[in-house]
Amino acid sequence: MRTSPSLRRKLISAAAVSAALLSVGTASVAVAQDTPAQETAVPAALTEAAPGVQAERLIVGYKSGAAEATSNKAAEADAAAKDADFQRRLGTGAALVDLGADPSKAEVADAVAEFRADPQVAYVVPDRLNKPQADPNDTEYAKQWDLFEATAGMNVPGAWAKSTGAGVTVAVIDTGYVTHSDLAANIVAGYDFISDTAVSVDGNGRDSNPADPGDYYAANECGAGIPASSSSWHGTHVAGTIAAVTNNSKGVAGIAYGAKISPLRVLGKCGGYDSDIIDAITWASGGTVSGVPANTNVAKVINMSLGGDGACTSATQTAINNAVSRGTTVVVAAGNENENVSGHSPGNCNNIISVAATNRSGAKASYSNYGSLVDISAPGGQTSTGTANGILSTLNSGASTPSSESYAYYQGTSMATPHIAGLVALMKSANSALTPAQIETAIKNNARPLPGACSGGCGAGLADAAKTVAAVSGGTTTGTTFSSTTAVAIPDNGSAIESPITVSGRSGNAPSALQVGVDITHTYRGDLAISLVAPDGSVYSLKAASSSDSADNVNTTYTVNASAETANGTWKLRVQDTAAQDTGTLNGWKLTF
């Protein structure tokens, strides 16, 4: 009976494992080793269906006159002799052969080498995987460097093959929304939360109409010495970055163009009050606000491109905590004072993603706040080096009241923040089970180092949309949890400790969004370096040591793309205290598949 290539590979792999075990246990037994020479002689271009993805099928072209060139029976026999399965004849006369499910790099290289060595074979190439690569047809897309440029763009187009944000509502807590045809199709009902008519400008207090009437003011109207300002249409600019309609042959592309925007108006003439913002946060996330109808468009992402001076108040923190407990991720601008964000609320609150801004070279933008409370950086632009180095999005041309729709370049952490809110929408659409903590961890873990300089702290780096969305997409997640509650002391400035968890009863590989819950008591968590060790010894860094992180304890969940690892086996959490004077204990940890 003829075995299939996939089954034959499993048998070969099992034999290799047995041989390796025998060689360890009995020193006198000689074991034949697989030679890597053939694998290294075959270029990756001939073994991969896509970068990093091994081909499961090959296209084999036979020379004219070879029996395999015209006879399917002969081609089938040849494929079988080379441990493959003949599938069909292509229109060019080439043969498509199958190598079985999930072949290793070595197995594909062996098969390619065998076909190449056959004098009857003219060529052998992988059956490569192709994906749509066309840029959006939006007329201003080429100006959106922040989405695609290699140096300091956020690598957004690479995420669109997996997610466009469909099914996710983003609440933009801002100045409201002024009608724009490049955004209208993605706007759902919101609310006007401004209760003070001197701020609202629209002649009334709270109502269901979040339309932006303009936030212009005259000189000294908002305080002595404050110059006059035209209307900003700020909320509309922010909303366009997140979800402008895309592939509509006009204007700009939105990061999460499949998502919907719920505009919540809290900022009017001279700004907006904490009390209105707190109610908007509550309502957006599905909470109840007295006198306001229930929200029918509950948001899983809140964007707050706003801020003021001072500490995060208990009132604001409570609203944020409640929103997060309902499953809503809160993304906040770090601020534009070129100061430590610790002095600016709500960018200094807990339980948020605080966003700093970078310029077109990937350095911290000159105006951006910084500090240890910043979580991540994103493109915010810097128009002082050229208008086109700002962030282009939807706007209105009216200097005071609404006029014709337009587009304009803005700069600010207000512009960086919707880049992250849009990324969160892509992530939630790709994996709706993600919690706010898991989302924050995934964004940080998959960021890349800033291409430019940052003094004072710019978070985990520059967000990478494609890498982050890929990390939380795919894989099989079941919610099954394996845990260890055995406490292990962490020696001060000593060797790493390891805590094992044995996973069994799973099939295939671990998911691409494996959740690693960690509970550590420690008096200076910046001393700690934490890693996950897979059953095969592969190491995944969860947390690096940092001399600037003086807070206590580590009690969080990390997201790991472990899709390359076999699920079953013994996983280990490795923790090392890298500096003197502070001690701690690993209380326990868990893996959630």
Coordinates of C-alpha atoms in Angstrom, one line a residue:
M1 CA 0.0 0.0 0.0
R2 CA 1.3 3.5 -0.9
T3 CA 1.5 6.0 1.9
S4 CA 0.8 9.6 1.4
P5 CA 3.7 12.1 1.5
S6 CA 2.3 13.7 4.7
L7 CA 2.0 10.4 6.5
R8 CA 5.5 9.3 5.2
R9 CA 7.0 12.5 6.6
K10 CA 5.5 11.9 10.0
L11 CA 7.0 8.4 10.0
I12 CA 10.4 9.7 9.0
S13 CA 10.2 12.4 11.7
A14 CA 9.3 9.9 14.3
A15 CA 12.2 7.7 13.3
A16 CA 14.6 10.6 13.5
V17 CA 13.4 11.5 17.0
S18 CA 13.8 7.9 18.1
A19 CA 17.3 7.8 16.7
A20 CA 18.2 11.0 18.5
L21 CA 17.0 9.6 21.8
L22 CA 18.9 6.4 21.3
S23 CA 22.1 8.3 20.6
V24 CA 21.7 10.2 23.9
G25 CA 21.0 7.1 26.0
T26 CA 23.6 4.8 24.5
A27 CA 27.0 6.4 23.7
S28 CA 28.2 3.3 21.8
V29 CA 25.4 3.4 19.2
A30 CA 26.2 5.3 16.0
V31 CA 23.3 7.1 14.5
A32 CA 23.1 8.3 10.9
Q33 CA 22.4 12.1 10.9
D34 CA 20.5 14.0 8.3
T35 CA 22.9 16.2 6.3
P36 CA 22.0 19.8 5.9
A37 CA 24.0 20.2 2.7
Q38 CA 21.1 19.6 0.4
E39 CA 18.9 22.0 2.2
T40 CA 21.4 24.8 2.2
A41 CA 22.1 24.3 -1.5
V42 CA 18.5 25.2 -2.4
P43 CA 17.7 28.9 -2.3
A44 CA 14.7 30.0 -0.1
A45 CA 13.1 31.4 -3.2
L46 CA 12.6 27.8 -4.4
T47 CA 11.2 26.5 -1.1
E48 CA 8.8 29.2 0.0
A49 CA 5.2 29.9 -1.1
A50 CA 5.5 33.3 0.6
P51 CA 8.2 34.9 2.8
G52 CA 8.7 32.6 5.8
V53 CA 6.0 30.1 4.6
Q54 CA 7.2 26.8 3.2
A55 CA 5.6 25.7 -0.1
E56 CA 3.3 22.7 0.1
R57 CA 3.1 22.3 -3.7
L58 CA 5.7 22.5 -6.5
I59 CA 5.3 23.2 -10.2
V60 CA 7.5 20.9 -12.3
G61 CA 8.3 21.5 -15.9
Y62 CA 9.6 18.5 -17.9
K63 CA 11.9 18.7 -20.9
S64 CA 10.4 18.1 -24.3
G65 CA 10.5 14.5 -25.2
A66 CA 10.3 13.3 -21.6
A67 CA 7.4 10.9 -21.0
E68 CA 6.3 12.9 -17.9
A69 CA 5.9 16.0 -20.2
T70 CA 2.8 14.5 -21.8
S71 CA 1.7 11.4 -19.8
N72 CA -0.1 12.0 -16.5
K73 CA 0.6 8.4 -15.6
A74 CA 4.3 8.9 -16.0
A75 CA 4.2 12.2 -14.1
E76 CA 2.3 10.5 -11.3
A77 CA 4.9 7.7 -11.1
D78 CA 7.8 10.2 -11.1
A79 CA 6.2 12.3 -8.3
A80 CA 5.6 9.1 -6.2
A81 CA 9.2 8.1 -6.7
K82 CA 10.2 11.5 -5.3
D83 CA 7.8 11.3 -2.3
A84 CA 5.2 13.6 -3.7
D85 CA 1.7 13.4 -5.2
F86 CA 0.9 14.4 -8.8
Q87 CA -2.2 16.7 -8.7
R88 CA -2.9 17.9 -12.2
R89 CA -1.5 19.1 -15.5
L90 CA -1.3 22.9 -15.9
G91 CA -2.2 24.7 -19.1
T92 CA 1.5 25.1 -19.9
G93 CA 2.1 21.3 -19.7
A94 CA 3.9 21.5 -16.3
A95 CA 2.9 19.2 -13.5
L96 CA 1.6 20.4 -10.1
V97 CA 2.8 18.1 -7.3
D98 CA 1.8 18.1 -3.6
L99 CA 4.3 17.7 -0.8
G100 CA 1.8 17.1 2.0
A101 CA 0.6 19.3 4.8
D102 CA 3.0 21.6 6.7
P103 CA 6.3 20.2 5.3
S104 CA 9.5 21.5 7.0
K105 CA 12.0 23.7 5.2
A106 CA 14.4 20.7 5.0
E107 CA 11.6 18.5 3.5
V108 CA 10.8 21.1 0.8
A109 CA 14.5 21.6 0.0
D110 CA 15.0 17.9 -0.3
A111 CA 12.1 17.6 -2.8
V112 CA 13.2 20.5 -4.8
A113 CA 16.8 19.2 -5.0
E114 CA 15.6 15.8 -6.1
F115 CA 13.6 17.3 -9.0
R116 CA 16.4 19.6 -10.0
A117 CA 18.8 16.6 -10.1
D118 CA 16.5 14.8 -12.5
P119 CA 17.8 15.2 -16.1
Q120 CA 14.3 15.1 -17.5
V121 CA 13.2 18.1 -15.4
A122 CA 13.5 21.6 -17.1
Y123 CA 12.5 23.5 -14.0
V124 CA 10.9 23.2 -10.6
V125 CA 9.5 26.2 -8.7
P126 CA 7.2 26.6 -5.6
D127 CA 3.5 27.1 -6.2
R128 CA 3.7 30.6 -4.7
L129 CA 0.9 32.3 -2.7
N130 CA -0.1 35.7 -4.2
K131 CA -2.2 38.4 -2.5
P132 CA -3.7 41.7 -3.7
Q133 CA -1.0 44.3 -3.7
A134 CA -2.8 47.3 -5.3
D135 CA -2.7 50.5 -3.4
P136 CA -6.0 52.1 -2.6
N137 CA -7.3 54.2 -5.5
D138 CA -7.9 57.2 -3.2
T139 CA -6.6 60.3 -5.1
E140 CA -4.6 61.7 -2.1
Y141 CA -3.2 58.3 -0.9
A142 CA 0.3 58.9 -2.2
K143 CA 0.5 61.8 0.3
Q144 CA -0.2 59.6 3.3
W145 CA 3.4 58.8 4.1
D146 CA 2.3 57.9 7.6
L147 CA 0.6 54.8 6.4
F148 CA 3.2 53.2 4.1
E149 CA 6.6 54.8 4.0
A150 CA 9.4 52.4 5.0
T151 CA 11.3 54.8 7.2
A152 CA 8.6 56.1 9.6
G153 CA 5.2 54.9 8.3
M154 CA 3.1 52.5 10.3
N155 CA 3.1 49.7 7.8
V156 CA -0.7 49.8 7.5
P157 CA -1.2 48.4 4.0
G158 CA 0.4 45.1 5.1
A159 CA -2.4 44.7 7.6
W160 CA -5.3 45.2 5.2
A161 CA -5.1 41.6 3.8
K162 CA -6.1 40.4 7.3
S163 CA -8.4 43.1 8.6
T164 CA -10.0 46.4 7.6
G165 CA -11.8 47.0 10.9
A166 CA -15.1 45.6 9.9
G167 CA -17.6 45.2 12.7
V168 CA -15.9 47.6 15.1
T169 CA -17.1 51.0 16.2
V170 CA -14.6 53.6 17.3
A171 CA -15.9 56.5 19.5
V172 CA -14.1 59.7 18.7
I173 CA -14.5 61.9 21.8
D174 CA -13.7 65.3 20.3
T175 CA -15.2 68.4 18.6
G176 CA -17.9 66.4 16.9
Y177 CA -18.3 65.8 13.1
V178 CA -18.7 68.2 10.2
T179 CA -20.2 66.5 7.1
H180 CA -17.7 65.1 4.7
S181 CA -18.4 62.9 1.7
D182 CA -15.1 60.9 2.2
L183 CA -16.2 59.9 5.7
A184 CA -20.0 60.0 5.8
A185 CA -20.6 56.3 4.9
N186 CA -18.6 55.3 8.0
I187 CA -20.4 57.6 10.5
V188 CA -22.9 56.1 12.9
A189 CA -25.0 57.9 15.6
G190 CA -23.1 59.7 18.3
Y191 CA -24.0 62.3 20.8
D192 CA -23.4 65.9 21.8
F193 CA -22.3 65.8 25.5
I194 CA -21.5 69.6 25.9
S195 CA -23.8 70.8 28.6
D196 CA -22.6 74.4 28.9
T197 CA -24.1 76.6 26.1
A198 CA -21.2 79.0 26.2
V199 CA -19.0 76.1 25.1
S200 CA -21.4 74.3 22.8
V201 CA -21.9 77.3 20.5
D202 CA -24.9 75.5 18.9
G203 CA -27.4 77.3 21.1
N204 CA -28.4 74.3 23.3
G205 CA -27.0 71.8 25.7
R206 CA -26.8 68.0 25.4
D207 CA -28.6 66.4 22.5
S208 CA -28.3 63.6 20.0
N209 CA -26.7 65.8 17.3
P210 CA -22.9 65.7 17.4
A211 CA -22.5 68.1 14.5
D212 CA -19.5 70.4 14.8
P213 CA -20.7 74.0 14.4
G214 CA -17.1 75.3 14.7
D215 CA -14.9 76.1 17.7
Y216 CA -13.5 79.4 16.6
Y217 CA -12.9 82.2 19.2
A218 CA -11.8 85.8 19.2
A219 CA -8.7 87.2 20.8
N220 CA -8.8 87.1 24.6
E221 CA -12.2 85.3 24.5
C222 CA -10.6 82.2 26.0
G223 CA -8.3 84.0 28.4
A224 CA -6.2 87.2 28.6
G225 CA -3.5 87.2 26.0
I226 CA -4.8 84.2 24.0
P227 CA -5.0 85.1 20.3
A228 CA -8.0 84.4 18.1
S229 CA -8.3 81.1 16.4
S230 CA -10.3 79.7 13.5
S231 CA -12.4 76.6 13.8
S232 CA -10.3 73.5 13.9
W233 CA -12.7 70.8 12.7
H234 CA -10.4 68.6 14.8
G235 CA -12.8 65.7 15.4
T236 CA -13.4 65.3 11.6
H237 CA -9.6 65.3 11.0
V238 CA -9.1 62.6 13.6
A239 CA -12.1 60.5 12.3
G240 CA -10.7 60.6 8.8
T241 CA -7.4 59.1 9.9
I242 CA -9.2 56.2 11.5
A243 CA -11.9 55.4 9.0
A244 CA -12.1 57.6 5.9
V245 CA -13.9 55.7 3.1
T246 CA -11.3 53.9 1.1
N247 CA -11.1 52.7 -2.6
N248 CA -13.7 55.3 -3.5
S249 CA -11.4 57.1 -6.0
K250 CA -11.3 60.3 -3.9
G251 CA -9.5 61.8 -1.0
V252 CA -7.6 59.8 1.6
A253 CA -7.6 56.3 2.9
G254 CA -8.6 55.4 6.5
I255 CA -6.5 53.0 8.6
A256 CA -9.5 51.0 9.6
Y257 CA -11.7 51.9 6.7
G258 CA -14.1 49.0 7.4
A259 CA -14.8 50.4 10.9
K260 CA -17.5 52.9 11.9
I261 CA -17.0 56.2 13.7
S262 CA -19.4 57.3 16.5
P263 CA -18.6 61.1 17.0
L264 CA -19.1 62.3 20.6
R265 CA -18.9 66.0 21.0
V266 CA -17.2 67.2 24.2
L267 CA -15.0 70.1 22.9
G268 CA -16.4 73.4 21.8
K269 CA -15.3 77.0 22.2
C270 CA -12.2 77.2 24.4
G271 CA -12.2 73.5 25.1
G272 CA -14.3 71.1 27.1
Y273 CA -15.0 70.0 30.7
D274 CA -13.9 66.8 32.5
S275 CA -17.5 66.2 33.5
D276 CA -18.7 66.0 29.8
I277 CA -15.7 63.9 28.8
I278 CA -16.3 61.5 31.7
D279 CA -19.9 61.0 30.6
A280 CA -18.8 60.5 27.0
I281 CA -16.3 57.8 28.0
T282 CA -19.1 56.1 30.1
W283 CA -21.7 56.2 27.3
A284 CA -19.3 55.2 24.5
S285 CA -18.3 52.0 26.3
G286 CA -21.9 51.0 27.1
G287 CA -22.4 52.6 30.5
T288 CA -25.5 54.5 31.6
V289 CA -25.6 58.3 31.7
S290 CA -28.6 60.0 33.3
G291 CA -30.8 61.8 30.8
V292 CA -29.0 60.3 27.8
P293 CA -30.6 57.4 25.8
A294 CA -28.9 54.0 25.8
N295 CA -26.1 53.8 23.3
T296 CA -26.9 51.6 20.3
N297 CA -23.4 51.8 18.9
V298 CA -21.2 50.7 21.8
A299 CA -17.5 51.3 20.9
K300 CA -14.7 48.8 21.5
V301 CA -12.2 51.6 20.9
I302 CA -12.2 55.2 22.3
N303 CA -10.0 57.8 20.8
M304 CA -9.3 60.9 22.9
S305 CA -7.0 63.4 21.1
L306 CA -7.4 65.9 23.9
G307 CA -5.8 66.9 27.2
G308 CA -5.1 69.4 29.9
D309 CA -2.6 70.1 32.6
G310 CA -2.3 68.3 36.0
A311 CA -2.6 64.8 37.4
C312 CA -5.2 62.3 36.3
T313 CA -8.1 62.8 38.6
S314 CA -9.9 60.0 40.4
A315 CA -13.1 61.0 38.5
T316 CA -11.5 60.5 35.1
Q317 CA -9.6 57.4 36.1
T318 CA -12.8 55.8 37.4
A319 CA -14.5 56.4 34.0
I320 CA -11.6 54.9 32.2
N321 CA -11.4 51.9 34.4
N322 CA -15.1 51.3 34.0
A323 CA -14.8 51.5 30.2
V324 CA -11.9 49.1 30.1
S325 CA -13.8 46.7 32.4
R326 CA -16.5 46.7 29.7
G327 CA -13.9 45.6 27.1
T328 CA -13.3 49.0 25.5
T329 CA -9.7 50.1 24.8
V330 CA -9.0 53.7 25.5
V331 CA -6.3 55.5 23.4
V332 CA -5.2 58.9 24.5
A333 CA -2.8 61.6 23.1
A334 CA 0.3 62.2 25.3
G335 CA 0.1 66.0 24.6
N336 CA 2.0 68.6 22.6
E337 CA 4.0 70.6 25.2
N338 CA 7.4 68.8 24.7
E339 CA 7.2 67.9 28.4
N340 CA 6.9 64.8 30.5
V341 CA 3.4 63.4 30.0
S342 CA 3.2 62.8 33.8
G343 CA 2.0 66.4 34.1
H344 CA -0.8 66.1 31.5
S345 CA -4.1 64.4 31.8
P346 CA -5.6 62.1 30.6
G347 CA -2.4 61.0 28.8
N348 CA -1.0 60.2 32.3
C349 CA -3.9 58.1 33.4
N350 CA -3.6 54.3 34.0
N351 CA -5.4 51.7 31.9
I352 CA -5.0 53.7 28.7
I353 CA -2.7 53.5 25.7
S354 CA -0.8 56.8 25.8
V355 CA 0.6 57.9 22.4
A356 CA 3.6 60.0 21.5
A357 CA 4.1 61.5 18.1
T358 CA 6.9 60.9 15.6
N359 CA 7.9 62.9 12.5
R360 CA 8.6 61.8 9.0
S361 CA 12.1 60.7 9.8
G362 CA 10.9 58.5 12.7
A363 CA 12.2 60.7 15.5
K364 CA 10.1 62.1 18.3
A365 CA 8.3 65.1 16.9
S366 CA 9.6 68.3 18.5
Y367 CA 6.3 69.2 20.2
S368 CA 5.5 65.7 21.5
N369 CA 5.3 64.9 25.2
Y370 CA 7.4 62.0 26.4
G371 CA 8.2 59.9 29.5
S372 CA 7.8 56.5 31.1
L373 CA 4.0 56.7 31.0
V374 CA 4.1 56.8 27.1
D375 CA 3.2 53.4 25.8
I376 CA 3.8 53.7 22.1
S377 CA 4.6 56.1 19.3
A378 CA 2.9 56.7 16.0
P379 CA 3.2 59.2 13.1
G380 CA 2.0 62.6 14.2
G381 CA 3.8 64.7 11.6
Q382 CA 5.9 67.9 11.8
T383 CA 4.8 70.6 9.5
S384 CA 7.6 72.9 10.5
T385 CA 9.9 70.9 8.2
G386 CA 7.4 71.1 5.4
T387 CA 3.6 71.1 5.2
A388 CA 3.6 67.7 3.4
N389 CA 5.4 66.2 6.4
G390 CA 2.1 66.6 8.4
I391 CA -0.8 64.1 8.5
L392 CA -3.3 64.6 5.7
S393 CA -7.0 63.9 6.6
T394 CA -10.5 65.1 6.1
L395 CA -11.5 68.7 7.1
N396 CA -13.7 71.7 6.3
S397 CA -12.6 75.0 4.7
G398 CA -14.8 77.2 7.0
A399 CA -12.9 79.7 9.1
S400 CA -15.7 79.9 11.6
T401 CA -18.9 78.0 10.6
P402 CA -19.0 75.0 8.2
S403 CA -18.3 75.7 4.5
S404 CA -17.0 73.3 1.8
E405 CA -15.3 70.0 2.7
S406 CA -11.6 69.9 2.3
Y407 CA -8.4 68.0 3.2
A408 CA -5.5 69.4 5.2
Y409 CA -2.2 68.5 6.9
Y410 CA -2.2 68.7 10.7
Q411 CA 0.5 67.8 13.2
G412 CA 0.2 66.7 16.8
T413 CA -0.2 63.8 19.2
S414 CA -3.8 64.3 18.3
M415 CA -2.9 63.0 14.9
A416 CA -0.8 60.1 16.2
T417 CA -3.5 58.9 18.5
P418 CA -6.0 57.9 15.8
H419 CA -3.3 55.9 14.1
I420 CA -3.3 53.6 17.2
A421 CA -7.1 53.7 17.6
G422 CA -7.3 52.6 14.0
L423 CA -4.8 49.8 14.7
V424 CA -6.9 48.7 17.7
A425 CA -10.0 48.5 15.4
L426 CA -8.0 46.3 12.9
M427 CA -7.0 44.0 15.8
K428 CA -10.5 43.7 17.3
S429 CA -11.9 43.0 13.9
A430 CA -9.3 40.3 13.3
N431 CA -9.7 38.8 16.8
S432 CA -12.8 39.9 18.7
A433 CA -11.8 38.0 21.9
L434 CA -8.8 40.3 22.6
T435 CA -9.0 42.2 25.8
P436 CA -7.7 45.8 26.2
A437 CA -4.7 44.5 28.1
Q438 CA -3.9 42.0 25.4
I439 CA -4.3 44.6 22.8
E440 CA -1.9 47.0 24.5
T441 CA 0.6 44.1 25.0
A442 CA 0.4 43.1 21.4
I443 CA 1.0 46.6 20.1
K444 CA 4.0 47.0 22.3
N445 CA 5.5 43.6 21.6
N446 CA 5.3 44.1 17.8
A447 CA 6.5 47.7 17.6
R448 CA 9.8 48.4 15.9
P449 CA 12.6 50.6 17.3
L450 CA 12.2 54.3 16.4
P451 CA 14.2 55.1 13.3
G452 CA 15.1 58.4 14.8
A453 CA 16.0 59.8 18.2
C454 CA 13.8 60.2 21.2
S455 CA 14.9 61.7 24.5
G456 CA 12.9 61.1 27.6
G457 CA 10.9 58.0 26.6
C458 CA 8.7 57.2 23.6
G459 CA 7.2 53.9 24.8
A460 CA 7.9 50.6 23.1
G461 CA 8.8 52.1 19.8
L462 CA 7.0 52.9 16.5
A463 CA 3.8 50.8 16.1
D464 CA 3.8 48.3 13.2
A465 CA 0.2 47.6 12.0
A466 CA 1.0 44.6 9.7
K467 CA 3.1 42.8 12.3
T468 CA 0.7 43.5 15.1
V469 CA -2.4 42.4 13.2
A470 CA -0.6 39.2 12.0
A471 CA 0.4 38.4 15.6
V472 CA -3.2 38.4 16.8
S473 CA -4.8 36.8 13.7
G474 CA -5.0 33.1 12.8
G475 CA -4.2 30.2 15.0
T476 CA -6.8 28.3 17.0
T477 CA -7.9 29.8 20.3
T478 CA -10.2 27.9 22.6
G479 CA -9.9 29.7 25.9
T480 CA -8.3 26.6 27.5
T481 CA -6.0 27.6 30.4
F482 CA -3.0 25.8 31.9
S483 CA -1.6 27.3 35.0
S484 CA 1.0 27.0 37.7
T485 CA 0.4 28.3 41.3
T486 CA 3.7 27.2 42.6
A487 CA 5.5 30.2 44.1
V488 CA 9.2 30.6 43.2
A489 CA 11.5 33.1 44.8
I490 CA 13.4 35.4 42.4
P491 CA 17.0 35.8 43.7
D492 CA 18.2 39.4 43.9
N493 CA 20.6 40.2 41.0
G494 CA 21.0 36.4 40.4
S495 CA 20.4 33.6 38.0
A496 CA 17.2 33.2 36.1
I497 CA 14.5 31.0 37.6
E498 CA 12.1 28.9 35.5
S499 CA 8.6 27.7 36.3
P500 CA 7.2 24.9 34.1
I501 CA 3.7 24.2 32.8
T502 CA 3.0 21.0 31.0
V503 CA 0.4 21.4 28.2
S504 CA -1.4 18.2 26.9
G505 CA -4.5 17.3 25.0
R506 CA -4.0 19.9 22.4
S507 CA -3.5 19.3 18.7
G508 CA -1.3 21.1 16.2
N509 CA 0.5 24.3 17.0
A510 CA -0.1 27.0 19.6
P511 CA -2.2 30.0 18.5
S512 CA -0.8 33.2 17.1
A513 CA -2.3 35.1 20.1
L514 CA -1.2 32.8 23.0
Q515 CA -2.0 34.6 26.2
V516 CA 0.7 34.5 28.9
G517 CA -0.6 35.7 32.3
V518 CA 2.1 36.7 34.8
D519 CA 1.7 37.4 38.5
I520 CA 5.0 38.6 40.1
T521 CA 5.5 40.5 43.4
H522 CA 8.6 42.7 43.2
T523 CA 9.6 46.0 44.7
Y524 CA 11.2 47.4 41.5
R525 CA 9.9 45.6 38.4
G526 CA 12.3 47.4 36.1
D527 CA 14.9 44.9 37.4
L528 CA 13.1 42.0 35.8
A529 CA 13.6 40.4 32.4
I530 CA 10.8 37.9 31.6
S531 CA 10.7 35.3 28.8
L532 CA 8.5 32.5 27.7
V533 CA 10.4 29.3 26.7
A534 CA 8.6 27.0 24.3
P535 CA 8.8 23.2 24.5
D536 CA 11.5 23.1 21.8
G537 CA 13.6 25.7 23.6
S538 CA 12.6 28.7 21.6
V539 CA 12.6 31.9 23.7
Y540 CA 10.0 34.7 23.4
S541 CA 10.9 37.9 25.3
L542 CA 7.9 39.2 27.2
K543 CA 9.6 42.0 29.1
A544 CA 13.0 43.6 29.1
A545 CA 14.7 45.0 32.1
S546 CA 14.4 48.8 32.4
S547 CA 16.2 51.1 34.9
S548 CA 13.5 53.7 34.4
D549 CA 10.5 51.5 35.5
S550 CA 10.4 51.9 39.2
A551 CA 6.9 50.6 39.8
D552 CA 6.1 47.6 41.9
N553 CA 4.9 44.1 40.7
V554 CA 4.1 42.6 37.3
N555 CA 0.5 41.5 37.0
T556 CA -0.4 41.5 33.4
T557 CA -1.1 39.4 30.3
Y558 CA 1.3 39.2 27.4
T559 CA 0.3 38.2 23.8
V560 CA 2.7 35.9 22.0
N561 CA 2.6 34.7 18.4
A562 CA 3.5 31.1 19.1
S563 CA 2.0 29.7 15.9
A564 CA 5.4 28.1 15.0
E565 CA 5.4 26.0 18.2
T566 CA 3.8 22.7 18.9
A567 CA 1.2 23.3 21.6
N568 CA 1.8 20.1 23.7
G569 CA 4.9 19.9 25.8
T570 CA 6.5 21.7 28.7
W571 CA 6.5 25.5 28.5
K572 CA 8.5 27.6 31.0
L573 CA 8.4 31.1 32.3
R574 CA 11.9 32.4 32.8
V575 CA 12.4 35.4 35.1
Q576 CA 15.7 37.0 36.0
D577 CA 16.4 39.9 38.4
T578 CA 19.2 41.9 36.7
A579 CA 20.0 44.5 39.4
A580 CA 20.7 44.6 43.1
Q581 CA 18.7 45.7 46.2
D582 CA 15.1 44.6 45.3
T583 CA 13.6 41.2 45.6
G584 CA 10.4 39.4 44.5
T585 CA 8.5 36.2 44.0
L586 CA 6.8 34.6 41.0
N587 CA 3.4 33.8 42.5
G588 CA 2.1 32.0 39.5
W589 CA 1.5 32.2 35.8
K590 CA -0.8 30.7 33.1
L591 CA -1.1 30.0 29.4
T592 CA -4.5 30.5 27.8
F593 CA -5.0 28.9 24.4

